């Protein structure tokens, strides 16, 4: 049974990796096709690229330039530019890593219930959802942080719960409207899936907030 379980897991991981590569190739074909080039950079993507470049020059949102988007939404890309260079290829790698991270966390979250079938949501995302909108966007980064936070919530140790709060705080900075629903979902997870009773759940929530609140306060 153990051997079969390991074979199934190995096959599932290989399948996901193969489909990630295929999705990446489909993305390259779409992203650099004549249709895509005709319309140029997607509107929101241009806003994020420009905002990240201005932050690299030392400018601040709402002080040196106006934006309707959450101010923190520019900083992940700006940090990536700082580390690897300021060009469009680096921006596309940033988007691709977001997509791979989202697909990987979706697979991990579903593994306990669906086993190798948990690859199906990841496959659908990587082959159909992401290639349909392969642009720099705070939607992708928010979703990655929200899923990472959820992964940490399902762990048992205190350190993971604090880390879950940190990722949740980052998701709040990127997209507060959506993050509010994620926050309440995490609270329900702590309340409903704590085997040691309500008191244990309350302590877990406190550790979660200990990671979330400092991120919010530092940004403010």
mmCIF file of C-alpha atoms in Angstrom:
data_model
loop_
_atom_site.group_PDB
_atom_site.id
_atom_site.type_symbol
_atom_site.label_atom_id
_atom_site.label_comp_id
_atom_site.label_asym_id
_atom_site.label_seq_id
_atom_site.Cartn_x
_atom_site.Cartn_y
_atom_site.Cartn_z
ATOM 1 C CA UNK A 1 0.000 0.000 0.000
ATOM 2 C CA UNK A 2 2.791 2.402 0.901
ATOM 3 C CA UNK A 3 4.630 1.618 -2.335
ATOM 4 C CA UNK A 4 1.492 2.195 -4.421
ATOM 5 C CA UNK A 5 0.828 5.443 -2.551
ATOM 6 C CA UNK A 6 4.342 6.687 -3.316
ATOM 7 C CA UNK A 7 4.014 5.723 -6.977
ATOM 8 C CA UNK A 8 0.700 7.552 -7.226
ATOM 9 C CA UNK A 9 2.158 10.678 -5.624
ATOM 10 C CA UNK A 10 5.223 10.554 -7.878
ATOM 11 C CA UNK A 11 3.084 10.160 -10.990
ATOM 12 C CA UNK A 12 0.847 13.035 -9.916
ATOM 13 C CA UNK A 13 3.796 15.356 -9.356
ATOM 14 C CA UNK A 14 5.297 14.411 -12.733
ATOM 15 C CA UNK A 15 1.962 15.050 -14.426
ATOM 16 C CA UNK A 16 1.639 18.471 -12.820
ATOM 17 C CA UNK A 17 5.211 19.409 -13.799
ATOM 18 C CA UNK A 18 4.642 18.332 -17.404
ATOM 19 C CA UNK A 19 1.441 20.336 -17.629
ATOM 20 C CA UNK A 20 3.131 23.351 -16.065
ATOM 21 C CA UNK A 21 5.691 23.245 -18.880
ATOM 22 C CA UNK A 22 2.922 22.904 -21.469
ATOM 23 C CA UNK A 23 1.042 25.783 -19.890
ATOM 24 C CA UNK A 24 4.194 27.896 -19.970
ATOM 25 C CA UNK A 25 4.666 27.156 -23.672
ATOM 26 C CA UNK A 26 1.037 28.074 -24.342
ATOM 27 C CA UNK A 27 1.586 31.282 -22.403
ATOM 28 C CA UNK A 28 4.665 32.151 -24.480
ATOM 29 C CA UNK A 29 2.770 31.556 -27.711
ATOM 30 C CA UNK A 30 -0.131 33.715 -26.533
ATOM 31 C CA UNK A 31 1.965 36.416 -24.900
ATOM 32 C CA UNK A 32 4.159 37.045 -27.926
ATOM 33 C CA UNK A 33 1.622 36.383 -30.668
ATOM 34 C CA UNK A 34 0.764 39.052 -33.216
ATOM 35 C CA UNK A 35 -2.641 39.580 -31.566
ATOM 36 C CA UNK A 36 -1.057 40.247 -28.190
ATOM 37 C CA UNK A 37 1.571 42.509 -29.749
ATOM 38 C CA UNK A 38 -1.120 44.424 -31.623
ATOM 39 C CA UNK A 39 -2.891 45.445 -28.453
ATOM 40 C CA UNK A 40 0.322 45.927 -26.530
ATOM 41 C CA UNK A 41 0.621 45.742 -22.762
ATOM 42 C CA UNK A 42 -2.630 45.174 -20.923
ATOM 43 C CA UNK A 43 -3.797 48.379 -19.229
ATOM 44 C CA UNK A 44 -3.422 47.242 -15.628
ATOM 45 C CA UNK A 45 -0.042 45.701 -16.391
ATOM 46 C CA UNK A 46 1.263 49.036 -17.639
ATOM 47 C CA UNK A 47 0.127 50.669 -14.402
ATOM 48 C CA UNK A 48 1.988 48.096 -12.302
ATOM 49 C CA UNK A 49 5.146 48.257 -14.406
ATOM 50 C CA UNK A 50 5.223 52.048 -14.268
ATOM 51 C CA UNK A 51 4.449 52.118 -10.544
ATOM 52 C CA UNK A 52 7.196 49.609 -9.750
ATOM 53 C CA UNK A 53 9.700 51.594 -11.815
ATOM 54 C CA UNK A 54 8.782 54.816 -10.036
ATOM 55 C CA UNK A 55 9.209 53.153 -6.657
ATOM 56 C CA UNK A 56 12.673 52.004 -7.749
ATOM 57 C CA UNK A 57 13.474 55.665 -8.410
ATOM 58 C CA UNK A 58 12.532 56.493 -4.820
ATOM 59 C CA UNK A 59 9.051 57.855 -5.483
ATOM 60 C CA UNK A 60 6.112 57.039 -3.199
ATOM 61 C CA UNK A 61 2.455 56.367 -4.084
ATOM 62 C CA UNK A 62 0.109 59.283 -3.280
ATOM 63 C CA UNK A 63 3.119 61.472 -2.552
ATOM 64 C CA UNK A 64 4.884 61.528 -5.905
ATOM 65 C CA UNK A 65 2.228 59.906 -8.074
ATOM 66 C CA UNK A 66 -1.480 59.184 -7.794
ATOM 67 C CA UNK A 67 -2.949 55.694 -7.929
ATOM 68 C CA UNK A 68 -6.371 54.118 -7.506
ATOM 69 C CA UNK A 69 -4.827 50.748 -6.666
ATOM 70 C CA UNK A 70 -3.655 49.685 -3.185
ATOM 71 C CA UNK A 71 -0.261 51.291 -2.651
ATOM 72 C CA UNK A 72 1.374 48.028 -1.564
ATOM 73 C CA UNK A 73 0.432 46.307 -4.823
ATOM 74 C CA UNK A 74 3.464 47.833 -6.581
ATOM 75 C CA UNK A 75 6.069 46.687 -4.077
ATOM 76 C CA UNK A 76 6.349 42.923 -4.826
ATOM 77 C CA UNK A 77 7.208 43.656 -8.462
ATOM 78 C CA UNK A 78 9.468 46.549 -7.450
ATOM 79 C CA UNK A 79 11.382 44.204 -5.133
ATOM 80 C CA UNK A 80 11.679 41.642 -7.934
ATOM 81 C CA UNK A 81 13.002 44.368 -10.237
ATOM 82 C CA UNK A 82 15.504 45.393 -7.574
ATOM 83 C CA UNK A 83 16.822 41.842 -7.289
ATOM 84 C CA UNK A 84 16.862 40.746 -10.930
ATOM 85 C CA UNK A 85 16.746 43.850 -13.082
ATOM 86 C CA UNK A 86 14.161 46.237 -14.466
ATOM 87 C CA UNK A 87 12.894 44.866 -17.770
ATOM 88 C CA UNK A 88 9.839 43.226 -19.290
ATOM 89 C CA UNK A 89 11.311 39.698 -19.302
ATOM 90 C CA UNK A 90 11.840 39.890 -15.542
ATOM 91 C CA UNK A 91 8.240 41.068 -15.159
ATOM 92 C CA UNK A 92 7.016 38.031 -17.112
ATOM 93 C CA UNK A 93 9.118 35.704 -14.974
ATOM 94 C CA UNK A 94 7.522 37.337 -11.920
ATOM 95 C CA UNK A 95 4.047 36.576 -13.291
ATOM 96 C CA UNK A 96 5.017 33.012 -14.174
ATOM 97 C CA UNK A 97 6.378 32.342 -10.678
ATOM 98 C CA UNK A 98 3.115 33.649 -9.244
ATOM 99 C CA UNK A 99 1.217 31.196 -11.432
ATOM 100 C CA UNK A 100 3.438 28.237 -10.525
ATOM 101 C CA UNK A 101 3.105 29.084 -6.833
ATOM 102 C CA UNK A 102 -0.679 29.280 -7.114
ATOM 103 C CA UNK A 103 -0.868 25.952 -8.945
ATOM 104 C CA UNK A 104 1.444 24.301 -6.419
ATOM 105 C CA UNK A 105 -0.496 25.495 -3.383
ATOM 106 C CA UNK A 106 -3.790 24.440 -4.981
ATOM 107 C CA UNK A 107 -2.348 20.953 -5.486
ATOM 108 C CA UNK A 108 -1.076 20.778 -1.901
ATOM 109 C CA UNK A 109 -4.339 21.986 -0.368
ATOM 110 C CA UNK A 110 -6.358 19.404 -2.267
ATOM 111 C CA UNK A 111 -4.016 16.474 -1.676
ATOM 112 C CA UNK A 112 -5.476 15.434 1.700
ATOM 113 C CA UNK A 113 -8.976 15.027 0.296
ATOM 114 C CA UNK A 114 -8.503 14.278 -3.393
ATOM 115 C CA UNK A 115 -5.051 12.688 -3.582
ATOM 116 C CA UNK A 116 -3.856 12.722 -7.192
ATOM 117 C CA UNK A 117 -7.165 14.240 -8.319
ATOM 118 C CA UNK A 118 -5.990 17.412 -6.574
ATOM 119 C CA UNK A 119 -3.884 17.997 -9.681
ATOM 120 C CA UNK A 120 -7.059 18.747 -11.654
ATOM 121 C CA UNK A 121 -7.666 22.280 -10.228
ATOM 122 C CA UNK A 122 -3.971 23.090 -10.667
ATOM 123 C CA UNK A 123 -4.050 21.821 -14.246
ATOM 124 C CA UNK A 124 -7.164 23.835 -15.073
ATOM 125 C CA UNK A 125 -5.595 26.951 -13.601
ATOM 126 C CA UNK A 126 -2.234 26.561 -15.334
ATOM 127 C CA UNK A 127 -3.597 25.543 -18.743
ATOM 128 C CA UNK A 128 -6.710 27.694 -19.035
ATOM 129 C CA UNK A 129 -7.095 30.380 -16.351
ATOM 130 C CA UNK A 130 -3.583 31.798 -16.256
ATOM 131 C CA UNK A 131 -2.916 31.805 -20.039
ATOM 132 C CA UNK A 132 -6.175 33.729 -20.491
ATOM 133 C CA UNK A 133 -4.720 36.630 -18.445
ATOM 134 C CA UNK A 134 -0.908 36.314 -18.390
ATOM 135 C CA UNK A 135 -0.257 39.834 -17.141
ATOM 136 C CA UNK A 136 1.283 41.475 -14.102
ATOM 137 C CA UNK A 137 -1.545 41.999 -11.647
ATOM 138 C CA UNK A 138 -2.096 42.249 -7.911
ATOM 139 C CA UNK A 139 -4.833 39.621 -8.364
ATOM 140 C CA UNK A 140 -2.215 36.913 -8.911
ATOM 141 C CA UNK A 141 0.071 37.985 -6.077
ATOM 142 C CA UNK A 142 -2.870 38.347 -3.703
ATOM 143 C CA UNK A 143 -4.106 34.856 -4.577
ATOM 144 C CA UNK A 144 -0.638 33.395 -4.016
ATOM 145 C CA UNK A 145 -0.321 34.990 -0.561
ATOM 146 C CA UNK A 146 -3.878 33.975 0.379
ATOM 147 C CA UNK A 147 -3.251 30.346 -0.594
ATOM 148 C CA UNK A 148 0.110 30.275 1.194
ATOM 149 C CA UNK A 149 -1.602 31.639 4.286
ATOM 150 C CA UNK A 150 -4.242 28.911 4.076
ATOM 151 C CA UNK A 151 -1.541 26.243 3.746
ATOM 152 C CA UNK A 152 0.092 27.550 6.907
ATOM 153 C CA UNK A 153 -3.255 27.625 8.742
ATOM 154 C CA UNK A 154 -3.601 23.867 8.285
ATOM 155 C CA UNK A 155 -0.287 23.153 10.012
ATOM 156 C CA UNK A 156 -0.136 22.331 13.715
ATOM 157 C CA UNK A 157 2.754 24.373 15.079
ATOM 158 C CA UNK A 158 2.555 27.916 16.431
ATOM 159 C CA UNK A 159 5.238 29.157 14.062
ATOM 160 C CA UNK A 160 3.162 28.172 11.055
ATOM 161 C CA UNK A 161 0.140 30.010 12.440
ATOM 162 C CA UNK A 162 2.198 33.187 12.875
ATOM 163 C CA UNK A 163 3.466 32.751 9.315
ATOM 164 C CA UNK A 164 -0.139 32.337 8.162
ATOM 165 C CA UNK A 165 -0.917 35.696 9.747
ATOM 166 C CA UNK A 166 2.027 37.329 7.969
ATOM 167 C CA UNK A 167 0.885 36.057 4.573
ATOM 168 C CA UNK A 168 -2.680 37.083 5.378
ATOM 169 C CA UNK A 169 -1.463 40.574 6.276
ATOM 170 C CA UNK A 170 0.393 40.808 2.970
ATOM 171 C CA UNK A 171 -2.753 39.764 1.123
ATOM 172 C CA UNK A 172 -4.662 42.522 2.956
ATOM 173 C CA UNK A 173 -2.169 45.083 1.698
ATOM 174 C CA UNK A 174 -2.559 43.877 -1.878
ATOM 175 C CA UNK A 175 -6.338 43.472 -2.059
ATOM 176 C CA UNK A 176 -8.172 44.317 1.201
ATOM 177 C CA UNK A 177 -11.669 43.617 -0.137
ATOM 178 C CA UNK A 178 -10.863 40.014 -1.034
ATOM 179 C CA UNK A 179 -8.546 39.497 1.924
ATOM 180 C CA UNK A 180 -11.382 40.193 4.348
ATOM 181 C CA UNK A 181 -13.207 37.079 3.129
ATOM 182 C CA UNK A 182 -9.993 35.062 3.358
ATOM 183 C CA UNK A 183 -9.502 36.273 6.921
ATOM 184 C CA UNK A 184 -12.949 35.088 8.021
ATOM 185 C CA UNK A 185 -12.379 31.763 6.254
ATOM 186 C CA UNK A 186 -9.187 31.275 8.264
ATOM 187 C CA UNK A 187 -10.981 32.077 11.517
ATOM 188 C CA UNK A 188 -13.567 29.414 10.653
ATOM 189 C CA UNK A 189 -10.775 26.937 9.945
ATOM 190 C CA UNK A 190 -9.291 27.555 13.382
ATOM 191 C CA UNK A 191 -12.669 27.276 15.119
ATOM 192 C CA UNK A 192 -13.945 24.197 13.301
ATOM 193 C CA UNK A 193 -10.804 22.098 12.929
ATOM 194 C CA UNK A 194 -9.154 22.409 16.346
ATOM 195 C CA UNK A 195 -9.141 18.964 18.026
ATOM 196 C CA UNK A 196 -8.350 20.387 21.483
ATOM 197 C CA UNK A 197 -11.418 22.544 21.954
ATOM 198 C CA UNK A 198 -12.353 26.209 21.879
ATOM 199 C CA UNK A 199 -9.535 27.378 24.128
ATOM 200 C CA UNK A 200 -6.948 25.929 21.769
ATOM 201 C CA UNK A 201 -8.693 27.620 18.846
ATOM 202 C CA UNK A 202 -8.614 31.003 20.593
ATOM 203 C CA UNK A 203 -4.874 30.706 21.259
ATOM 204 C CA UNK A 204 -4.296 29.725 17.635
ATOM 205 C CA UNK A 205 -6.237 32.777 16.440
ATOM 206 C CA UNK A 206 -4.151 34.984 18.735
ATOM 207 C CA UNK A 207 -0.931 33.659 17.186
ATOM 208 C CA UNK A 208 -2.429 34.215 13.756
ATOM 209 C CA UNK A 209 -3.230 37.827 14.639
ATOM 210 C CA UNK A 210 0.288 38.221 16.053
ATOM 211 C CA UNK A 211 1.592 37.688 12.532
ATOM 212 C CA UNK A 212 -1.103 39.677 10.749
ATOM 213 C CA UNK A 213 -1.344 42.891 12.778
ATOM 214 C CA UNK A 214 2.354 43.931 12.670
ATOM 215 C CA UNK A 215 2.292 43.734 8.862
ATOM 216 C CA UNK A 216 -0.752 45.991 8.785
ATOM 217 C CA UNK A 217 0.763 48.438 11.282
ATOM 218 C CA UNK A 218 4.132 48.622 9.528
ATOM 219 C CA UNK A 219 2.440 49.497 6.254
ATOM 220 C CA UNK A 220 0.208 52.131 7.841
#
